[in-house]
Amino acid sequence: PGTEAQLLKGLEAGNSGVISATCNVTATLARKVFDDFEKKNKQTHNEKLILVREAFNKFNLISALHSYLSIKDKNFKNLLPPLVLLNTEERKELMKKLEDLKFVDKENLAA
């Protein structure tokens, strides 16, 4: 699948994993979902993984991802047109949602 929202269903269907741009920031959560699946443990991170992906999905995905990553690394402010960073209100909305999900921390901002 091309979205973390389908990672678990994909694994259950026999897929090997996920390919997703947002895995640049959700890799830790996605790995926990993968490992729990492989070990047949109860899934405790899948719901959060899906909600984080949905927060990014509210916007142009690449614009949102670059806006998020640019907080730590200003190089992510460089986008080729027609892509642009989120405007101030959109960035605040994204960050508020991620903070509400307890997703925003130094580990997640390290690319």
CSV table of N, CA, C and O in Angstrom, one decimal:
chain,number,residue,atom,x,y,z
A,1,PRO,N,0.8,-1.2,0.0
A,1,PRO,CA,0.0,0.0,0.0
A,1,PRO,C,0.9,1.3,0.0
A,1,PRO,O,2.0,1.2,0.5
A,2,GLY,N,0.3,2.4,-0.5
A,2,GLY,CA,1.0,3.6,-0.5
A,2,GLY,C,0.6,4.6,0.6
A,2,GLY,O,0.8,5.8,0.6
A,3,THR,N,0.0,4.0,1.7
A,3,THR,CA,-0.4,4.8,2.8
A,3,THR,C,-0.3,4.0,4.1
A,3,THR,O,-0.7,2.8,4.1
A,4,GLU,N,0.1,4.6,5.1
A,4,GLU,CA,0.2,3.9,6.4
A,4,GLU,C,-1.2,3.5,6.9
A,4,GLU,O,-1.3,2.5,7.7
A,5,ALA,N,-2.2,4.1,6.5
A,5,ALA,CA,-3.6,3.8,6.9
A,5,ALA,C,-4.0,2.4,6.4
A,5,ALA,O,-4.9,1.8,7.0
A,6,GLN,N,-3.2,1.9,5.5
A,6,GLN,CA,-3.5,0.5,4.9
A,6,GLN,C,-2.4,-0.5,5.3
A,6,GLN,O,-2.5,-1.6,4.8
A,7,LEU,N,-1.5,-0.1,6.1
A,7,LEU,CA,-0.3,-1.0,6.4
A,7,LEU,C,-0.8,-2.3,7.0
A,7,LEU,O,-0.5,-3.4,6.5
A,8,LEU,N,-1.6,-2.3,8.1
A,8,LEU,CA,-2.0,-3.5,8.7
A,8,LEU,C,-2.8,-4.4,7.8
A,8,LEU,O,-2.6,-5.6,7.7
A,9,LYS,N,-3.8,-3.8,7.1
A,9,LYS,CA,-4.6,-4.5,6.2
A,9,LYS,C,-3.8,-5.2,5.1
A,9,LYS,O,-4.0,-6.3,4.7
A,10,GLY,N,-2.8,-4.4,4.7
A,10,GLY,CA,-1.9,-4.9,3.6
A,10,GLY,C,-1.1,-6.1,4.2
A,10,GLY,O,-0.9,-7.1,3.5
A,11,LEU,N,-0.6,-6.0,5.4
A,11,LEU,CA,0.2,-7.1,6.0
A,11,LEU,C,-0.7,-8.3,6.1
A,11,LEU,O,-0.3,-9.5,5.8
A,12,GLU,N,-1.9,-8.1,6.5
A,12,GLU,CA,-2.9,-9.2,6.7
A,12,GLU,C,-3.2,-9.9,5.3
A,12,GLU,O,-3.5,-11.1,5.3
A,13,ALA,N,-3.1,-9.1,4.3
A,13,ALA,CA,-3.3,-9.7,2.9
A,13,ALA,C,-2.1,-10.3,2.3
A,13,ALA,O,-2.1,-10.8,1.2
A,14,GLY,N,-0.9,-10.2,3.0
A,14,GLY,CA,0.3,-10.8,2.5
A,14,GLY,C,1.3,-9.9,1.9
A,14,GLY,O,2.3,-10.3,1.4
A,15,ASN,N,1.1,-8.5,2.0
A,15,ASN,CA,2.0,-7.6,1.5
A,15,ASN,C,3.2,-7.5,2.5
A,15,ASN,O,3.2,-7.9,3.6
A,16,SER,N,4.3,-7.0,2.0
A,16,SER,CA,5.6,-6.9,2.7
A,16,SER,C,5.7,-5.7,3.6
A,16,SER,O,6.6,-5.7,4.5
A,17,GLY,N,5.0,-4.6,3.3
A,17,GLY,CA,5.1,-3.4,4.1
A,17,GLY,C,4.3,-2.3,3.4
A,17,GLY,O,3.3,-2.5,2.9
A,18,VAL,N,4.9,-1.1,3.4
A,18,VAL,CA,4.3,0.1,2.9
A,18,VAL,C,5.3,1.0,2.2
A,18,VAL,O,6.5,1.0,2.7
A,19,ILE,N,4.9,1.7,1.2
A,19,ILE,CA,5.7,2.7,0.6
A,19,ILE,C,5.0,4.0,0.7
A,19,ILE,O,3.9,4.1,0.1
A,20,SER,N,5.5,5.0,1.4
A,20,SER,CA,4.8,6.2,1.7
A,20,SER,C,5.7,7.3,2.0
A,20,SER,O,6.7,7.1,2.8
A,21,ALA,N,5.5,8.5,1.4
A,21,ALA,CA,6.3,9.6,1.7
A,21,ALA,C,6.3,10.0,3.2
A,21,ALA,O,7.3,10.4,3.7
A,22,THR,N,5.1,9.9,3.8
A,22,THR,CA,5.1,10.3,5.2
A,22,THR,C,5.8,9.3,6.2
A,22,THR,O,6.0,9.6,7.3
A,23,CYS,N,6.2,8.2,5.6
A,23,CYS,CA,7.0,7.3,6.5
A,23,CYS,C,8.3,7.9,6.9
A,23,CYS,O,9.0,7.5,7.8
A,24,ASN,N,8.7,9.0,6.2
A,24,ASN,CA,9.8,9.8,6.6
A,24,ASN,C,9.7,10.3,8.0
A,24,ASN,O,10.7,10.5,8.7
A,25,VAL,N,8.4,10.4,8.5
A,25,VAL,CA,8.2,10.9,9.8
A,25,VAL,C,7.4,9.9,10.7
A,25,VAL,O,7.4,10.0,11.9
A,26,THR,N,6.8,8.9,10.0
A,26,THR,CA,6.0,7.9,10.8
A,26,THR,C,6.7,6.6,10.9
A,26,THR,O,6.1,5.6,11.3
A,27,ALA,N,7.9,6.5,10.4
A,27,ALA,CA,8.6,5.2,10.4
A,27,ALA,C,8.6,4.5,11.7
A,27,ALA,O,8.4,3.2,11.8
A,28,THR,N,8.8,5.2,12.8
A,28,THR,CA,8.8,4.6,14.1
A,28,THR,C,7.5,3.9,14.4
A,28,THR,O,7.5,2.7,14.9
A,29,LEU,N,6.4,4.6,14.2
A,29,LEU,CA,5.1,4.0,14.4
A,29,LEU,C,4.8,2.8,13.5
A,29,LEU,O,4.3,1.8,13.9
A,30,ALA,N,5.1,3.0,12.2
A,30,ALA,CA,4.9,2.0,11.2
A,30,ALA,C,5.7,0.7,11.5
A,30,ALA,O,5.2,-0.4,11.4
A,31,ARG,N,6.9,0.9,12.0
A,31,ARG,CA,7.7,-0.2,12.4
A,31,ARG,C,7.1,-1.0,13.6
A,31,ARG,O,7.1,-2.2,13.6
A,32,LYS,N,6.5,-0.2,14.5
A,32,LYS,CA,5.9,-0.9,15.7
A,32,LYS,C,4.7,-1.7,15.2
A,32,LYS,O,4.4,-2.8,15.7
A,33,VAL,N,3.9,-1.2,14.2
A,33,VAL,CA,2.8,-1.9,13.7
A,33,VAL,C,3.3,-3.2,13.0
A,33,VAL,O,2.7,-4.3,13.2
A,34,PHE,N,4.3,-3.0,12.2
A,34,PHE,CA,4.9,-4.2,11.5
A,34,PHE,C,5.4,-5.2,12.5
A,34,PHE,O,5.1,-6.4,12.3
A,35,ASP,N,6.2,-4.8,13.4
A,35,ASP,CA,6.7,-5.7,14.4
A,35,ASP,C,5.7,-6.5,15.2
A,35,ASP,O,5.7,-7.7,15.4
A,36,ASP,N,4.6,-5.7,15.6
A,36,ASP,CA,3.5,-6.4,16.4
A,36,ASP,C,2.8,-7.4,15.5
A,36,ASP,O,2.4,-8.4,16.0
A,37,PHE,N,2.7,-7.1,14.2
A,37,PHE,CA,2.0,-8.0,13.3
A,37,PHE,C,2.9,-9.3,13.2
A,37,PHE,O,2.4,-10.4,13.3
A,38,GLU,N,4.2,-9.1,13.0
A,38,GLU,CA,5.1,-10.2,12.8
A,38,GLU,C,5.1,-11.1,14.0
A,38,GLU,O,5.2,-12.3,13.9
A,39,LYS,N,5.1,-10.5,15.2
A,39,LYS,CA,5.2,-11.2,16.5
A,39,LYS,C,3.8,-11.7,17.0
A,39,LYS,O,3.7,-12.3,18.0
A,40,LYS,N,2.8,-11.3,16.2
A,40,LYS,CA,1.4,-11.7,16.5
A,40,LYS,C,1.0,-11.1,17.9
A,40,LYS,O,0.2,-11.6,18.6
A,41,ASN,N,1.5,-9.9,18.2
A,41,ASN,CA,1.2,-9.1,19.4
A,41,ASN,C,-0.1,-8.3,19.1
A,41,ASN,O,-0.4,-8.0,17.9
A,42,LYS,N,-0.7,-7.9,20.2
A,42,LYS,CA,-1.9,-7.0,20.0
A,42,LYS,C,-1.4,-5.7,19.4
A,42,LYS,O,-0.3,-5.2,19.8
A,43,GLN,N,-2.2,-5.2,18.5
A,43,GLN,CA,-1.8,-3.9,17.8
A,43,GLN,C,-2.2,-2.7,18.8
A,43,GLN,O,-3.3,-2.6,19.2
A,44,THR,N,-1.1,-2.0,19.1
A,44,THR,CA,-1.3,-0.8,20.0
A,44,THR,C,-0.9,0.5,19.4
A,44,THR,O,-1.1,1.5,20.0
A,45,HIS,N,-0.4,0.4,18.2
A,45,HIS,CA,0.0,1.7,17.5
A,45,HIS,C,-0.7,2.0,16.2
A,45,HIS,O,-0.5,3.0,15.6
A,46,ASN,N,-1.4,1.0,15.7
A,46,ASN,CA,-2.0,1.2,14.3
A,46,ASN,C,-3.0,2.3,14.3
A,46,ASN,O,-3.0,3.1,13.3
A,47,GLU,N,-3.8,2.5,15.3
A,47,GLU,CA,-4.8,3.6,15.3
A,47,GLU,C,-4.1,4.9,15.3
A,47,GLU,O,-4.5,5.8,14.5
A,48,LYS,N,-3.1,5.1,16.1
A,48,LYS,CA,-2.3,6.4,16.1
A,48,LYS,C,-1.7,6.6,14.7
A,48,LYS,O,-1.7,7.7,14.2
A,49,LEU,N,-1.1,5.6,14.1
A,49,LEU,CA,-0.5,5.7,12.8
A,49,LEU,C,-1.4,6.2,11.8
A,49,LEU,O,-1.2,7.1,11.0
A,50,ILE,N,-2.6,5.6,11.8
A,50,ILE,CA,-3.7,6.0,10.8
A,50,ILE,C,-4.1,7.5,11.1
A,50,ILE,O,-4.2,8.2,10.1
A,51,LEU,N,-4.2,7.9,12.3
A,51,LEU,CA,-4.7,9.2,12.7
A,51,LEU,C,-3.6,10.2,12.3
A,51,LEU,O,-3.9,11.3,11.8
A,52,VAL,N,-2.3,9.9,12.4
A,52,VAL,CA,-1.3,10.8,12.0
A,52,VAL,C,-1.3,11.0,10.5
A,52,VAL,O,-1.2,12.1,10.0
A,53,ARG,N,-1.4,9.8,9.8
A,53,ARG,CA,-1.5,9.9,8.3
A,53,ARG,C,-2.7,10.8,7.9
A,53,ARG,O,-2.6,11.6,7.0
A,54,GLU,N,-3.8,10.6,8.5
A,54,GLU,CA,-5.0,11.4,8.2
A,54,GLU,C,-4.8,12.9,8.4
A,54,GLU,O,-5.3,13.7,7.7
A,55,ALA,N,-4.0,13.2,9.5
A,55,ALA,CA,-3.7,14.6,9.7
A,55,ALA,C,-3.0,15.2,8.5
A,55,ALA,O,-3.2,16.3,8.1
A,56,PHE,N,-2.0,14.5,8.0
A,56,PHE,CA,-1.3,15.0,6.8
A,56,PHE,C,-2.2,15.0,5.6
A,56,PHE,O,-2.0,15.8,4.7
A,57,ASN,N,-3.1,14.0,5.5
A,57,ASN,CA,-4.0,13.9,4.3
A,57,ASN,C,-4.9,15.1,4.2
A,57,ASN,O,-5.5,15.3,3.1
A,58,LYS,N,-5.1,15.9,5.2
A,58,LYS,CA,-6.0,17.0,5.1
A,58,LYS,C,-5.5,18.1,4.2
A,58,LYS,O,-6.2,19.0,3.8
A,59,PHE,N,-4.2,18.0,3.8
A,59,PHE,CA,-3.6,19.0,3.0
A,59,PHE,C,-2.9,18.3,1.8
A,59,PHE,O,-2.9,17.1,1.8
A,60,ASN,N,-2.3,19.1,1.0
A,60,ASN,CA,-1.4,18.5,-0.1
A,60,ASN,C,-0.4,17.8,0.7
A,60,ASN,O,0.3,18.4,1.6
A,61,LEU,N,-0.2,16.5,0.5
A,61,LEU,CA,0.6,15.6,1.3
A,61,LEU,C,2.1,16.1,1.3
A,61,LEU,O,2.7,16.2,2.4
A,62,ILE,N,2.7,16.4,0.2
A,62,ILE,CA,4.1,16.8,0.1
A,62,ILE,C,4.2,18.2,0.8
A,62,ILE,O,5.2,18.4,1.5
A,63,SER,N,3.3,19.1,0.5
A,63,SER,CA,3.4,20.4,1.2
A,63,SER,C,3.3,20.3,2.7
A,63,SER,O,4.1,20.9,3.4
A,64,ALA,N,2.5,19.4,3.2
A,64,ALA,CA,2.3,19.2,4.6
A,64,ALA,C,3.6,18.6,5.2
A,64,ALA,O,4.1,19.0,6.2
A,65,LEU,N,4.1,17.6,4.5
A,65,LEU,CA,5.3,16.9,5.0
A,65,LEU,C,6.5,17.8,5.0
A,65,LEU,O,7.2,17.9,6.0
A,66,HIS,N,6.7,18.6,4.0
A,66,HIS,CA,7.8,19.6,3.9
A,66,HIS,C,7.6,20.7,5.0
A,66,HIS,O,8.6,21.1,5.6
A,67,SER,N,6.4,21.1,5.2
A,67,SER,CA,6.1,22.1,6.2
A,67,SER,C,6.5,21.6,7.6
A,67,SER,O,7.1,22.3,8.4
A,68,TYR,N,6.1,20.3,7.9
A,68,TYR,CA,6.4,19.7,9.2
A,68,TYR,C,7.9,19.5,9.3
A,68,TYR,O,8.5,19.9,10.3
A,69,LEU,N,8.6,19.0,8.3
A,69,LEU,CA,10.0,18.7,8.4
A,69,LEU,C,10.8,20.0,8.4
A,69,LEU,O,11.9,20.0,9.0
A,70,SER,N,10.3,21.1,7.9
A,70,SER,CA,11.1,22.4,7.8
A,70,SER,C,11.2,23.0,9.2
A,70,SER,O,12.0,23.9,9.4
A,71,ILE,N,10.4,22.5,10.2
A,71,ILE,CA,10.6,23.1,11.5
A,71,ILE,C,12.0,22.8,12.1
A,71,ILE,O,12.6,23.6,12.7
A,72,LYS,N,12.5,21.6,11.8
A,72,LYS,CA,13.8,21.2,12.2
A,72,LYS,C,14.9,21.5,11.2
A,72,LYS,O,16.0,21.8,11.6
A,73,ASP,N,14.6,21.4,9.9
A,73,ASP,CA,15.6,21.5,8.9
A,73,ASP,C,15.0,22.5,7.8
A,73,ASP,O,14.1,22.1,7.0
A,74,LYS,N,15.6,23.6,7.8
A,74,LYS,CA,15.1,24.7,6.9
A,74,LYS,C,15.2,24.3,5.4
A,74,LYS,O,14.6,24.9,4.5
A,75,ASN,N,16.1,23.3,5.1
A,75,ASN,CA,16.2,22.9,3.7
A,75,ASN,C,14.9,22.3,3.1
A,75,ASN,O,14.6,22.4,1.9
A,76,PHE,N,14.0,21.9,4.0
A,76,PHE,CA,12.7,21.4,3.5
A,76,PHE,C,11.7,22.5,3.1
A,76,PHE,O,10.7,22.2,2.6
A,77,LYS,N,12.1,23.7,3.3
A,77,LYS,CA,11.3,24.9,2.8
A,77,LYS,C,11.5,25.0,1.3
A,77,LYS,O,10.7,25.7,0.6
A,78,ASN,N,12.5,24.3,0.7
A,78,ASN,CA,12.7,24.4,-0.8
A,78,ASN,C,11.8,23.4,-1.5
A,78,ASN,O,11.9,22.2,-1.4
A,79,LEU,N,10.8,23.9,-2.2
A,79,LEU,CA,9.9,23.1,-3.0
A,79,LEU,C,9.9,23.7,-4.4
A,79,LEU,O,10.0,24.9,-4.6
A,80,LEU,N,9.7,22.8,-5.4
A,80,LEU,CA,9.6,23.2,-6.8
A,80,LEU,C,8.1,23.5,-7.1
A,80,LEU,O,7.2,22.7,-6.7
A,81,PRO,N,7.8,24.6,-7.7
A,81,PRO,CA,6.4,24.9,-8.1
A,81,PRO,C,5.9,23.7,-9.0
A,81,PRO,O,6.6,23.1,-9.7
A,82,PRO,N,4.6,23.4,-8.8
A,82,PRO,CA,3.6,24.2,-8.2
A,82,PRO,C,3.4,24.0,-6.7
A,82,PRO,O,2.6,24.6,-6.1
A,83,LEU,N,4.3,23.2,-6.1
A,83,LEU,CA,4.2,22.9,-4.7
A,83,LEU,C,4.6,24.1,-3.9
A,83,LEU,O,5.5,24.8,-4.2
A,84,VAL,N,3.9,24.3,-2.7
A,84,VAL,CA,4.3,25.4,-1.8
A,84,VAL,C,4.1,24.8,-0.4
A,84,VAL,O,3.4,23.9,-0.2
A,85,LEU,N,4.8,25.5,0.6
A,85,LEU,CA,4.6,25.1,2.0
A,85,LEU,C,3.1,25.5,2.4
A,85,LEU,O,2.5,26.3,1.7
A,86,LEU,N,2.7,24.9,3.4
A,86,LEU,CA,1.4,25.3,4.0
A,86,LEU,C,1.4,26.7,4.4
A,86,LEU,O,2.5,27.2,4.9
A,87,ASN,N,0.3,27.4,4.3
A,87,ASN,CA,0.2,28.8,4.9
A,87,ASN,C,0.2,28.7,6.4
A,87,ASN,O,0.1,27.6,7.0
A,88,THR,N,0.3,29.8,7.1
A,88,THR,CA,0.4,29.9,8.5
A,88,THR,C,-0.7,29.2,9.2
A,88,THR,O,-0.5,28.4,10.1
A,89,GLU,N,-1.9,29.4,8.8
A,89,GLU,CA,-3.1,28.8,9.4
A,89,GLU,C,-3.1,27.3,9.2
A,89,GLU,O,-3.4,26.5,10.1
A,90,GLU,N,-2.8,26.9,8.0
A,90,GLU,CA,-2.8,25.4,7.7
A,90,GLU,C,-1.7,24.7,8.6
A,90,GLU,O,-1.9,23.6,9.1
A,91,ARG,N,-0.5,25.4,8.6
A,91,ARG,CA,0.6,24.8,9.4
A,91,ARG,C,0.2,24.7,10.9
A,91,ARG,O,0.4,23.6,11.5
A,92,LYS,N,-0.5,25.7,11.4
A,92,LYS,CA,-0.9,25.7,12.8
A,92,LYS,C,-1.9,24.5,13.0
A,92,LYS,O,-1.9,23.8,14.0
A,93,GLU,N,-2.8,24.4,12.0
A,93,GLU,CA,-3.8,23.3,12.1
A,93,GLU,C,-3.2,21.9,12.1
A,93,GLU,O,-3.5,21.1,12.9
A,94,LEU,N,-2.2,21.7,11.2
A,94,LEU,CA,-1.5,20.5,11.2
A,94,LEU,C,-0.8,20.2,12.5
A,94,LEU,O,-0.9,19.1,13.1
A,95,MET,N,0.0,21.2,13.0
A,95,MET,CA,0.7,21.0,14.2
A,95,MET,C,-0.2,20.8,15.4
A,95,MET,O,0.1,19.9,16.2
A,96,LYS,N,-1.3,21.4,15.5
A,96,LYS,CA,-2.2,21.2,16.6
A,96,LYS,C,-2.7,19.8,16.6
A,96,LYS,O,-2.8,19.2,17.6
A,97,LYS,N,-3.1,19.3,15.4
A,97,LYS,CA,-3.6,17.9,15.3
A,97,LYS,C,-2.5,16.9,15.7
A,97,LYS,O,-2.8,16.0,16.5
A,98,LEU,N,-1.3,17.2,15.2
A,98,LEU,CA,-0.2,16.2,15.6
A,98,LEU,C,0.1,16.3,17.1
A,98,LEU,O,0.4,15.3,17.7
A,99,GLU,N,0.1,17.5,17.6
A,99,GLU,CA,0.3,17.7,19.1
A,99,GLU,C,-0.8,17.0,19.9
A,99,GLU,O,-0.5,16.3,20.9
A,100,ASP,N,-2.1,17.1,19.4
A,100,ASP,CA,-3.2,16.4,20.1
A,100,ASP,C,-3.0,14.9,20.1
A,100,ASP,O,-3.4,14.2,21.0
A,101,LEU,N,-2.4,14.4,19.0
A,101,LEU,CA,-2.1,13.0,18.9
A,101,LEU,C,-0.8,12.6,19.6
A,101,LEU,O,-0.4,11.4,19.6
A,102,LYS,N,-0.2,13.6,20.3
A,102,LYS,CA,1.1,13.4,21.0
A,102,LYS,C,2.2,12.8,20.0
A,102,LYS,O,2.9,11.9,20.4
A,103,PHE,N,2.2,13.3,18.8
A,103,PHE,CA,3.1,12.9,17.8
A,103,PHE,C,4.3,13.8,17.7
A,103,PHE,O,5.4,13.4,17.3
A,104,VAL,N,4.1,15.1,18.0
A,104,VAL,CA,5.2,16.1,17.8
A,104,VAL,C,6.2,16.0,19.0
A,104,VAL,O,5.9,16.2,20.1
A,105,ASP,N,7.4,15.5,18.6
A,105,ASP,CA,8.5,15.6,19.6
A,105,ASP,C,9.8,15.6,18.8
A,105,ASP,O,9.8,15.5,17.6
A,106,LYS,N,10.9,15.7,19.5
A,106,LYS,CA,12.2,15.9,18.8
A,106,LYS,C,12.5,14.6,18.0
A,106,LYS,O,13.1,14.7,16.9
A,107,GLU,N,12.1,13.5,18.4
A,107,GLU,CA,12.4,12.2,17.7
A,107,GLU,C,11.7,12.3,16.3
A,107,GLU,O,12.3,11.9,15.3
A,108,ASN,N,10.5,12.7,16.3
A,108,ASN,CA,9.7,12.7,15.1
A,108,ASN,C,10.2,13.8,14.1
A,108,ASN,O,9.9,13.7,12.9
A,109,LEU,N,10.8,14.9,14.7
A,109,LEU,CA,11.3,15.9,13.8
A,109,LEU,C,12.7,15.7,13.3
A,109,LEU,O,13.2,16.5,12.6
A,110,ALA,N,13.3,14.6,13.7
A,110,ALA,CA,14.6,14.2,13.2
A,110,ALA,C,14.4,13.4,11.9
A,110,ALA,O,13.9,12.3,11.9
A,111,ALA,N,14.8,14.0,10.8
A,111,ALA,CA,14.6,13.3,9.5
A,111,ALA,C,15.7,12.4,9.2
A,111,ALA,O,16.8,12.5,9.6
